[in-house]
Short mmCIF file of C-alpha atoms in Angstrom, two decimals:
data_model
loop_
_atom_site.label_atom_id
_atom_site.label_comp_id
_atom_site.label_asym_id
_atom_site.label_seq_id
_atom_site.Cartn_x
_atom_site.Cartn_y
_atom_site.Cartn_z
CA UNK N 3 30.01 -11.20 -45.93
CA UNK N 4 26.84 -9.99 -47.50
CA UNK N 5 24.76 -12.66 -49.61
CA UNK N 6 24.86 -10.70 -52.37
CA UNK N 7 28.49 -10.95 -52.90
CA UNK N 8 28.14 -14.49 -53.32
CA UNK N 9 27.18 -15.80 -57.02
CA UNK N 10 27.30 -18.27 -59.04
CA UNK N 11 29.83 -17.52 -61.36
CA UNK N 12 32.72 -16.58 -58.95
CA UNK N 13 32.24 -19.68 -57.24
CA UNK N 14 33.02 -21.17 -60.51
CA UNK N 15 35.80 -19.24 -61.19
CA UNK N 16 37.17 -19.56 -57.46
CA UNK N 17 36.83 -23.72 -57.93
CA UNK N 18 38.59 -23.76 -61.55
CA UNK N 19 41.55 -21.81 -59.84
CA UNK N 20 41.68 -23.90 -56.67
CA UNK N 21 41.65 -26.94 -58.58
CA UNK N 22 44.65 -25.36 -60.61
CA UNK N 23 48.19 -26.37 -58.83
CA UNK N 24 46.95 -30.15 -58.88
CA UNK N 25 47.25 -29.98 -62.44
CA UNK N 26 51.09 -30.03 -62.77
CA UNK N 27 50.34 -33.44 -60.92
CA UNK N 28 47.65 -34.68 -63.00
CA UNK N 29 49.04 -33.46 -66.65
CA UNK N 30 52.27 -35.81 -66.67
CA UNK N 31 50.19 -38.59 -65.44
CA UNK N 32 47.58 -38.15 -68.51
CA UNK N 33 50.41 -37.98 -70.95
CA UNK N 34 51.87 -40.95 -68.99
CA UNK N 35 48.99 -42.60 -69.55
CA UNK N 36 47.96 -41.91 -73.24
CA UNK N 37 51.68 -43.28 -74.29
CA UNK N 38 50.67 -45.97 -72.02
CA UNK N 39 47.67 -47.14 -73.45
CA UNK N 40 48.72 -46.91 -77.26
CA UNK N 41 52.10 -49.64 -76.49
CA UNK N 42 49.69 -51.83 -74.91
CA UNK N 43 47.76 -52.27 -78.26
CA UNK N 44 44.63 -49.43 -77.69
CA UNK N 45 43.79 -47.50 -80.98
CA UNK N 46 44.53 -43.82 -80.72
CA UNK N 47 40.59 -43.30 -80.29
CA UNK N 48 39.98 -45.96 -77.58
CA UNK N 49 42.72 -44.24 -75.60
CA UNK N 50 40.99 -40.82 -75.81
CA UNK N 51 37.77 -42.17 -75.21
CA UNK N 52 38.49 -44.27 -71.82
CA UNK N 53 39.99 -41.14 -70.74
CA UNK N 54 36.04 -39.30 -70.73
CA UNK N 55 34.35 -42.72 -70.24
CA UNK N 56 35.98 -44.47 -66.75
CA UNK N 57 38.06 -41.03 -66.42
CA UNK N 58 40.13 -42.26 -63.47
CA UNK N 59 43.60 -42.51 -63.48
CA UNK N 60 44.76 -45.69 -61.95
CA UNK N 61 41.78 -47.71 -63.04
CA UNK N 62 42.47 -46.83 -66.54
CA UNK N 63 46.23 -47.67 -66.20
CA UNK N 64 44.99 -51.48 -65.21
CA UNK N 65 42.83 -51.33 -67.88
CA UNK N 66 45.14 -50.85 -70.58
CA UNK N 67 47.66 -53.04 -69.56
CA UNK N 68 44.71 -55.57 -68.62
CA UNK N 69 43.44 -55.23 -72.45
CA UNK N 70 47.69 -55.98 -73.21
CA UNK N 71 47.17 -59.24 -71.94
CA UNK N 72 43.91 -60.00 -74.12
CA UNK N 73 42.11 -60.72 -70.48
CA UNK N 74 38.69 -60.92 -70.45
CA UNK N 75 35.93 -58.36 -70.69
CA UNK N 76 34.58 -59.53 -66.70
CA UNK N 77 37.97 -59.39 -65.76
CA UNK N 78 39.05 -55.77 -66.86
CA UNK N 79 35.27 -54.85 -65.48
CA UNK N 80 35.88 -56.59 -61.69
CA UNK N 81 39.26 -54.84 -61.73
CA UNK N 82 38.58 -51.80 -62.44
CA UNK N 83 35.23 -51.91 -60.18
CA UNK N 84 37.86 -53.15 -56.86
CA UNK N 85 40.40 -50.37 -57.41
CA UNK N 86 37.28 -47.60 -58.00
CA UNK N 87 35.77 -48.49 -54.70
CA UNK N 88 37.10 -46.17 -53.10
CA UNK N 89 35.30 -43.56 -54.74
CA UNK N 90 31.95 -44.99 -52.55
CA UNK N 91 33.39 -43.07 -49.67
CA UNK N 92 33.86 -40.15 -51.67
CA UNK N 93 30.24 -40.28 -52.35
CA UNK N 94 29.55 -40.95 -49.09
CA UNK N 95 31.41 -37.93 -47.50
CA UNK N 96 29.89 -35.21 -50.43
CA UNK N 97 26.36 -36.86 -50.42
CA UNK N 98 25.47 -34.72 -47.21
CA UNK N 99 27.03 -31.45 -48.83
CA UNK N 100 24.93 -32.54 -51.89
CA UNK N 101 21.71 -33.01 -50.47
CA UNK N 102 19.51 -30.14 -51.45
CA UNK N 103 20.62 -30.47 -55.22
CA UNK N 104 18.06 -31.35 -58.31
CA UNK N 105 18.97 -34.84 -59.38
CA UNK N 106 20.64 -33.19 -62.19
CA UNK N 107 23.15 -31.55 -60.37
CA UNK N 108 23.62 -34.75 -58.34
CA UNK N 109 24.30 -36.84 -61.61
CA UNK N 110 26.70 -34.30 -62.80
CA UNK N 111 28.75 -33.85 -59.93
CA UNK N 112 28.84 -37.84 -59.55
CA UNK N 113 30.65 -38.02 -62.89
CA UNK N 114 32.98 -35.35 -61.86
CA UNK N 115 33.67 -37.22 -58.65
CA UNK N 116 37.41 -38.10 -58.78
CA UNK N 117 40.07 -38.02 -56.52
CA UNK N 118 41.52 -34.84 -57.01
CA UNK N 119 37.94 -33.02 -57.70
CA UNK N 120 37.13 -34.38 -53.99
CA UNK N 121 40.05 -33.13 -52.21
CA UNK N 122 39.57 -30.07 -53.47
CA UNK N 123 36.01 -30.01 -53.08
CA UNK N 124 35.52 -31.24 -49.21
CA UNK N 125 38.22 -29.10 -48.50
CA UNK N 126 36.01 -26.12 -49.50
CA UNK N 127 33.14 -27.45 -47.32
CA UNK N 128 35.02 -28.54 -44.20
CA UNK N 129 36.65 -24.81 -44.55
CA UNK N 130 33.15 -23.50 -44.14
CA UNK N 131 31.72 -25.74 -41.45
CA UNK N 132 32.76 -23.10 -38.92
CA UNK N 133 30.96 -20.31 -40.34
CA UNK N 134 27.27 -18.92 -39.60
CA UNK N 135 26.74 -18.05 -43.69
CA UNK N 136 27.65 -20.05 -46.14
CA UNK N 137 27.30 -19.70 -50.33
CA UNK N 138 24.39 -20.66 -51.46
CA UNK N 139 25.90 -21.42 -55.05
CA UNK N 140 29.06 -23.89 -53.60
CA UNK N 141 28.03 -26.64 -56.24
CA UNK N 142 29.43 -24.18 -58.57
CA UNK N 143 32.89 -24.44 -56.95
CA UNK N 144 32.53 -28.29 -56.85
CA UNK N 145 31.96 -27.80 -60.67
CA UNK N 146 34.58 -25.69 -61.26
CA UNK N 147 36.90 -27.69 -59.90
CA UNK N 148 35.57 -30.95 -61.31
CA UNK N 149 35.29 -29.38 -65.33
CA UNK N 150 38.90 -28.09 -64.54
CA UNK N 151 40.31 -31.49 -63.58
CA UNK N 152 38.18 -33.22 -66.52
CA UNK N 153 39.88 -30.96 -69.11
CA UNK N 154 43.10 -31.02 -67.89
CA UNK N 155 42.89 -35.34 -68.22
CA UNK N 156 41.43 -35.01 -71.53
CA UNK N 157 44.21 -32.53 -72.65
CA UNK N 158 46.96 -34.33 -71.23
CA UNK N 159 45.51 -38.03 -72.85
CA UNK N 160 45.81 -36.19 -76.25
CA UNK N 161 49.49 -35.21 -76.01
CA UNK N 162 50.27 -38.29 -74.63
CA UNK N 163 48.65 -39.90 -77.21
CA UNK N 164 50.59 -37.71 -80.08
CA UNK N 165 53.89 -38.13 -78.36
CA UNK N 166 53.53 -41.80 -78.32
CA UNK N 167 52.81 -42.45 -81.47
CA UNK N 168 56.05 -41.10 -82.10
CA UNK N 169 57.57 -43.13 -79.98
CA UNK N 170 59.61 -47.03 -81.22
CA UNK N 171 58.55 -49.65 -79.33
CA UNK N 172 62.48 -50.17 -78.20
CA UNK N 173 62.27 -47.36 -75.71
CA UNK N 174 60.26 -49.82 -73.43
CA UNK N 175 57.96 -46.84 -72.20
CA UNK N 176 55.67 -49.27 -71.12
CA UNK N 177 57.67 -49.98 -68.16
CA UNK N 178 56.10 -46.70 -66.87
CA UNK N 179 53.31 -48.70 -65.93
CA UNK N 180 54.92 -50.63 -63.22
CA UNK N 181 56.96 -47.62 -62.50
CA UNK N 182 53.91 -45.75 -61.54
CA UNK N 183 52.34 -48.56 -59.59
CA UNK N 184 55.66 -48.90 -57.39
CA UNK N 185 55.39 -45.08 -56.82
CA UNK N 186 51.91 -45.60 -55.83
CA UNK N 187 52.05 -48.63 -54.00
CA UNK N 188 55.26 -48.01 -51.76
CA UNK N 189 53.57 -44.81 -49.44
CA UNK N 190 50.94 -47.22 -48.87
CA UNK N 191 52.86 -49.42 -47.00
CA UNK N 192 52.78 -47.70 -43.99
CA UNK N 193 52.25 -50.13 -41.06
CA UNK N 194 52.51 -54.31 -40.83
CA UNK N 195 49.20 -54.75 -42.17
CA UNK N 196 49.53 -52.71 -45.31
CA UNK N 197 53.11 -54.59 -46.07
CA UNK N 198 51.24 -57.92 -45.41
CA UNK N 199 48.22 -56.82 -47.73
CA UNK N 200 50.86 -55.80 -50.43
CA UNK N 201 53.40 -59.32 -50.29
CA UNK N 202 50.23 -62.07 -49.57
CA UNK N 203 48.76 -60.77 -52.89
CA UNK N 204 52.08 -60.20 -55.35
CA UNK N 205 52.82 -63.84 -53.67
CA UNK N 206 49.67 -65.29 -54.76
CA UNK N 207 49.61 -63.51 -58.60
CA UNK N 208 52.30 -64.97 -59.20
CA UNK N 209 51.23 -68.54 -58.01
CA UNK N 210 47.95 -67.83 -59.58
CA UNK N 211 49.32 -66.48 -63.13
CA UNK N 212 48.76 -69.31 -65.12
CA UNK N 213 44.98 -69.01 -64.15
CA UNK N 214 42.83 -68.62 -67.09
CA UNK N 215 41.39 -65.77 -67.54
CA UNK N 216 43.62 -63.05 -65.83
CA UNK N 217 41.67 -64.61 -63.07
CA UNK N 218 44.98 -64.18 -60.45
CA UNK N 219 44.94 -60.85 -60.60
CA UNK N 220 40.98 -60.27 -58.66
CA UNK N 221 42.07 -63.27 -56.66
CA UNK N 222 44.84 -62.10 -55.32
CA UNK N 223 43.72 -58.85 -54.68
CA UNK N 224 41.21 -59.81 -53.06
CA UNK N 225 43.19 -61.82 -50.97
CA UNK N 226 45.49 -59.10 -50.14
CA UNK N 227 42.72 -57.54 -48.43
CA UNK N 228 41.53 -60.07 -46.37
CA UNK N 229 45.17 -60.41 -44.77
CA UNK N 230 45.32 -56.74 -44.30
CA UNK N 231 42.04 -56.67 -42.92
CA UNK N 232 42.72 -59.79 -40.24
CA UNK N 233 45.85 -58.54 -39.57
CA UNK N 234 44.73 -54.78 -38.43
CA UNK N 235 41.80 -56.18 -36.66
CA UNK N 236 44.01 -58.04 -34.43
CA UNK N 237 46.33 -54.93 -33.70
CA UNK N 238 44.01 -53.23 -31.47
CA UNK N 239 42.90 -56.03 -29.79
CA UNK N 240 46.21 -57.17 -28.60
CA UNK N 241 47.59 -53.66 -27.76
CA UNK N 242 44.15 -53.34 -25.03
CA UNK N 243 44.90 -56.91 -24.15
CA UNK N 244 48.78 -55.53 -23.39
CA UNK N 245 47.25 -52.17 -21.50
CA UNK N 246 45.27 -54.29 -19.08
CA UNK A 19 42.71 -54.27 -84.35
CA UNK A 20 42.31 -55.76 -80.82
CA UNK A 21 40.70 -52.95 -78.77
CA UNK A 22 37.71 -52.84 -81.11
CA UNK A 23 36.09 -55.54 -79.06
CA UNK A 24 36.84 -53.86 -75.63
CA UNK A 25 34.05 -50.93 -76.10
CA UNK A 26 31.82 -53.25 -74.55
CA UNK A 27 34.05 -53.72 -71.56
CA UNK A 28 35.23 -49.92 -71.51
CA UNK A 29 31.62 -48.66 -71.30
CA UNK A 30 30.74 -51.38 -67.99
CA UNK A 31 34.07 -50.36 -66.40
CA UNK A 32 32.99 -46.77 -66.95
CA UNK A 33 29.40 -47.31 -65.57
CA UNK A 34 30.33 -49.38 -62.49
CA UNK A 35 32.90 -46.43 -62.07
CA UNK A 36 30.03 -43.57 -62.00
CA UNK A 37 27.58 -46.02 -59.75
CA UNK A 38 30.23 -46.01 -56.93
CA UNK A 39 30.95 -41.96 -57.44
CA UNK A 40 26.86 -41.97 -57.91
CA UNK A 41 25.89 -44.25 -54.98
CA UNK A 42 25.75 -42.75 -51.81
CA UNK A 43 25.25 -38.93 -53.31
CA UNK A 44 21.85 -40.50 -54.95
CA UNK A 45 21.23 -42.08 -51.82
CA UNK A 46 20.61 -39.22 -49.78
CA UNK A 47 23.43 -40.24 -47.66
CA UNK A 48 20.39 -42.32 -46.05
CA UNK A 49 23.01 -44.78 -45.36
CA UNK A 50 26.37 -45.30 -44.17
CA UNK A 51 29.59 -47.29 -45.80
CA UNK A 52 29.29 -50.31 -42.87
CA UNK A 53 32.59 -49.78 -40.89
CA UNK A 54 33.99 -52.91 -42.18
CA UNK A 55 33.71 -51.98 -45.53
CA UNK A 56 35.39 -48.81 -45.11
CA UNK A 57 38.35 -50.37 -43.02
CA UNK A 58 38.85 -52.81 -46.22
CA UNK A 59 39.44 -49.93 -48.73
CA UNK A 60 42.53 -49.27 -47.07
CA UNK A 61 44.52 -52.24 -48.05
CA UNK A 62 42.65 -51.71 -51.59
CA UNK A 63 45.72 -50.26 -53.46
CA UNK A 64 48.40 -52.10 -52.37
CA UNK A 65 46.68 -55.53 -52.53
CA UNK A 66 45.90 -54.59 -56.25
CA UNK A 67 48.71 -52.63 -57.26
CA UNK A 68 51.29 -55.34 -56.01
CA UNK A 69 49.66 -58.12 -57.57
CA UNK A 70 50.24 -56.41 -61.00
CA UNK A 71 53.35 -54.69 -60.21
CA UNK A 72 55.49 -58.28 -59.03
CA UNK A 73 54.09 -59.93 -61.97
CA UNK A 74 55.51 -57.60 -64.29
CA UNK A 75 59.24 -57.24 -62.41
CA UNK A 76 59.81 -61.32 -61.90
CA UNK A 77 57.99 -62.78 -64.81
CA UNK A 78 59.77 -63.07 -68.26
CA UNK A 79 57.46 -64.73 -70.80
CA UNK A 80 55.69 -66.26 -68.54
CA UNK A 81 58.95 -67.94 -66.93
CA UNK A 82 60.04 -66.48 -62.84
CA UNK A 83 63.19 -64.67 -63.30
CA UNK A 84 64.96 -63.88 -60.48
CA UNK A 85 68.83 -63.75 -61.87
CA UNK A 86 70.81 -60.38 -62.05
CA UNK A 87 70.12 -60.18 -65.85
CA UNK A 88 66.93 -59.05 -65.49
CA UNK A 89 66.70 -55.55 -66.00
CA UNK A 90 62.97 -54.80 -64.91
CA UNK A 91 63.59 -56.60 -61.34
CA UNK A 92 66.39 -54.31 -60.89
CA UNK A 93 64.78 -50.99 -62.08
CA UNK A 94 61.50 -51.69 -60.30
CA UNK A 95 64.15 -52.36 -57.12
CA UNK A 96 65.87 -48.87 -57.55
CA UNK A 97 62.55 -47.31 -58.63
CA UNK A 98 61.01 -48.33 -55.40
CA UNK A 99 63.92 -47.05 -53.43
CA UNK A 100 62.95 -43.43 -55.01
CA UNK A 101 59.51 -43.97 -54.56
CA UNK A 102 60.10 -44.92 -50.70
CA UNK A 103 62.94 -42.17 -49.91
CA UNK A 104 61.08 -39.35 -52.17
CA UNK A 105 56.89 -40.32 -52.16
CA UNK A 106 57.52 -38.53 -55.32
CA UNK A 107 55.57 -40.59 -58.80
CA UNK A 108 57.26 -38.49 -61.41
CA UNK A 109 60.66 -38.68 -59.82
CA UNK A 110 59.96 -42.43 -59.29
CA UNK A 111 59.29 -42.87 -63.16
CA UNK A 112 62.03 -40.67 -64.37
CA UNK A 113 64.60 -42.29 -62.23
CA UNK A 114 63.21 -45.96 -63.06
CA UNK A 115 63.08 -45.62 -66.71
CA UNK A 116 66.43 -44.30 -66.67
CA UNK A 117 67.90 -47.23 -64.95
CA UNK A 118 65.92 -49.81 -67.30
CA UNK A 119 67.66 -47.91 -69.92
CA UNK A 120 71.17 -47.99 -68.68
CA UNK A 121 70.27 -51.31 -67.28
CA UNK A 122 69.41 -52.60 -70.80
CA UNK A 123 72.19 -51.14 -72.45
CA UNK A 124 75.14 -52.50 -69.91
CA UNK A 125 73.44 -56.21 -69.83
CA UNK A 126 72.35 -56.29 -73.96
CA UNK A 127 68.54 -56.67 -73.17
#
């Protein structure tokens, strides 16, 4: 392909449309949330606002149901800094890609860093790894794709939002948030160590719940993860120990 | 109005949010996630989402409640059945809400 047929704003274009059939994912989950967050107590512009201020989906779930339960402000913060880790190796895998941007673009593209911008995004550059040319404008597709994503949250918080302040308490819609945590958590429970993670810290929140401070919760998450963690370092181990 | 006092809160969650997104793409990717680290992230979600998930099934104000009347252990029960057959969230939540719902109405609440 000749350089000259690659510019800036069709790699825009090209990341807005990519980014497009994740939104039929993303859209219920915004509205999901946005009813969410107004039954566990947030004001209507709260809601909206987390939505462009953490903007990231599961984090801000916790949050509102954390701010239900009147925890503390260190508590919601710890929280939702544990369950956004995982956005570090997101970083980590675009920050070579990333490299020769101003600090600017770098900033920008940080903010516009979520899960869904990311798959979409590395996908593009481990599609090109292959190839002798590449565009020299592809942090226009990871913009396009991020801006897409960003608008389609804030969109979908704002009808969620509407709808929910339509909706009587009696309906229990808050139950969605558990709801969406079992449909979360259950795929990740795919070998002994995951299962282990998962029961060692529901067992110890609910030991722990009559901590002060919400404290149970970062507790027993974090025990969760040391269990998983000693429990698939040993797997290897014993399986060369079994080979010998 | 209780969330007036959480801007505070909402703003640090959202800045220790863009620092990890921010980290390693500032960082030149000089430096890499140390291996132990990365293997931890893994158990990440279901450490966290469990410990708020059972909470919400077992406990009724503040009291375990493991009996048959409890509509919310049995929903989350059939919800995770969808959830584990299907991998599917929205089916998960539509099927779960509707057994809370029929759940509710056969035991009165």
């Amino acid at each position: 392909m000749l350089p000259s047929q690659y510019t800036r704003r069709r790699e825009f274009l090209t990341g807005c449309r990519d980014e497009l059939p994740i939104l039929l994912g993303v859209a219920p989950f915004g509205m999901i949330y946005g009813l969410l967050a107004l039954s566990a107590g947030l004001s209507h512009g709260t809601a909206q606002a987390m939505s462009s201020v953490v903007f990231a989906g599961s984090a801000q779930f916790i949050a509102a149901q954390l701010i239900r339960d009147a925890s503390p402000a260190g508590v919601i913060v710890l929280t939702v800094l544990v369950v956004n880790l995982r956005h570090a190796l997101y970083s980590a895998s675009m920050a070579p890609h990333l490299r020769a941007l101003r600090p600017g673009w770098k900033a920008g593209l940080s903010y516009l860093l979520t899960d869904e911008a990311y798959a979409v995004a590395i996908t593009r550059y481990l599609r090109d790894a292959g190839r002798s040319e590449v565009s020299p404008y592809r942090h226009w597709y990871v913009f396009g794709a991020g801006i897409t994503l960003w608008a389609a949250w804030q969109w979908s918080t704002a009808v969620g939002i509407f709808v929910g302040a339509r909706v009587p308490a009696s309906w229990s819609l808050d139950f969605t948030l558990a709801l969406t945590f079992i449909a979360l958590v259950v795929p990740a429970l795919k070998d002994r160590a995951g299962v282990a993670a998962a029961l060692s810290a529901g067992a110890l929140a609910l030991a722990a719940h009559r901590l002060p401070y919400k404290l149970g919760l970062p507790l027993a998450a974090v025990a969760g993860v040391v269990v998983g963690l000693a429990l698939s370092g040993r797997q290897p181990a014993a399986r060369r120990e079994g080979a010998k | 109005m209780i969330a007036g006092s959480y801007w505070p809160a909402l703003v640090a969650a959202g800045l220790v949010t863009y620092l990890t997104r921010l980290s390693f793409i500032a960082l030149l990717g000089r430096f890499e996630l140390p291996p132990l680290a990365a293997r931890a992230l893994r158990f990440v979600p279901p450490a966290v989402l469990s410990a708020i998930v059972l909470p919400e099934l077992v406990l009724r104000s503040g009291e375990l409640d493991l009996g048959w009347h409890n509509a919310r252990l049995l929903a989350g029960a059939v919800a995770a059945l969808v959830a584990w057959r299907t991998r599917n969230v929205l089916l998960t939540i539509a099927i779960g809400m509707a057994a809370l719902w029929g759940l509710q109405a056969v035991l009165g609440r």
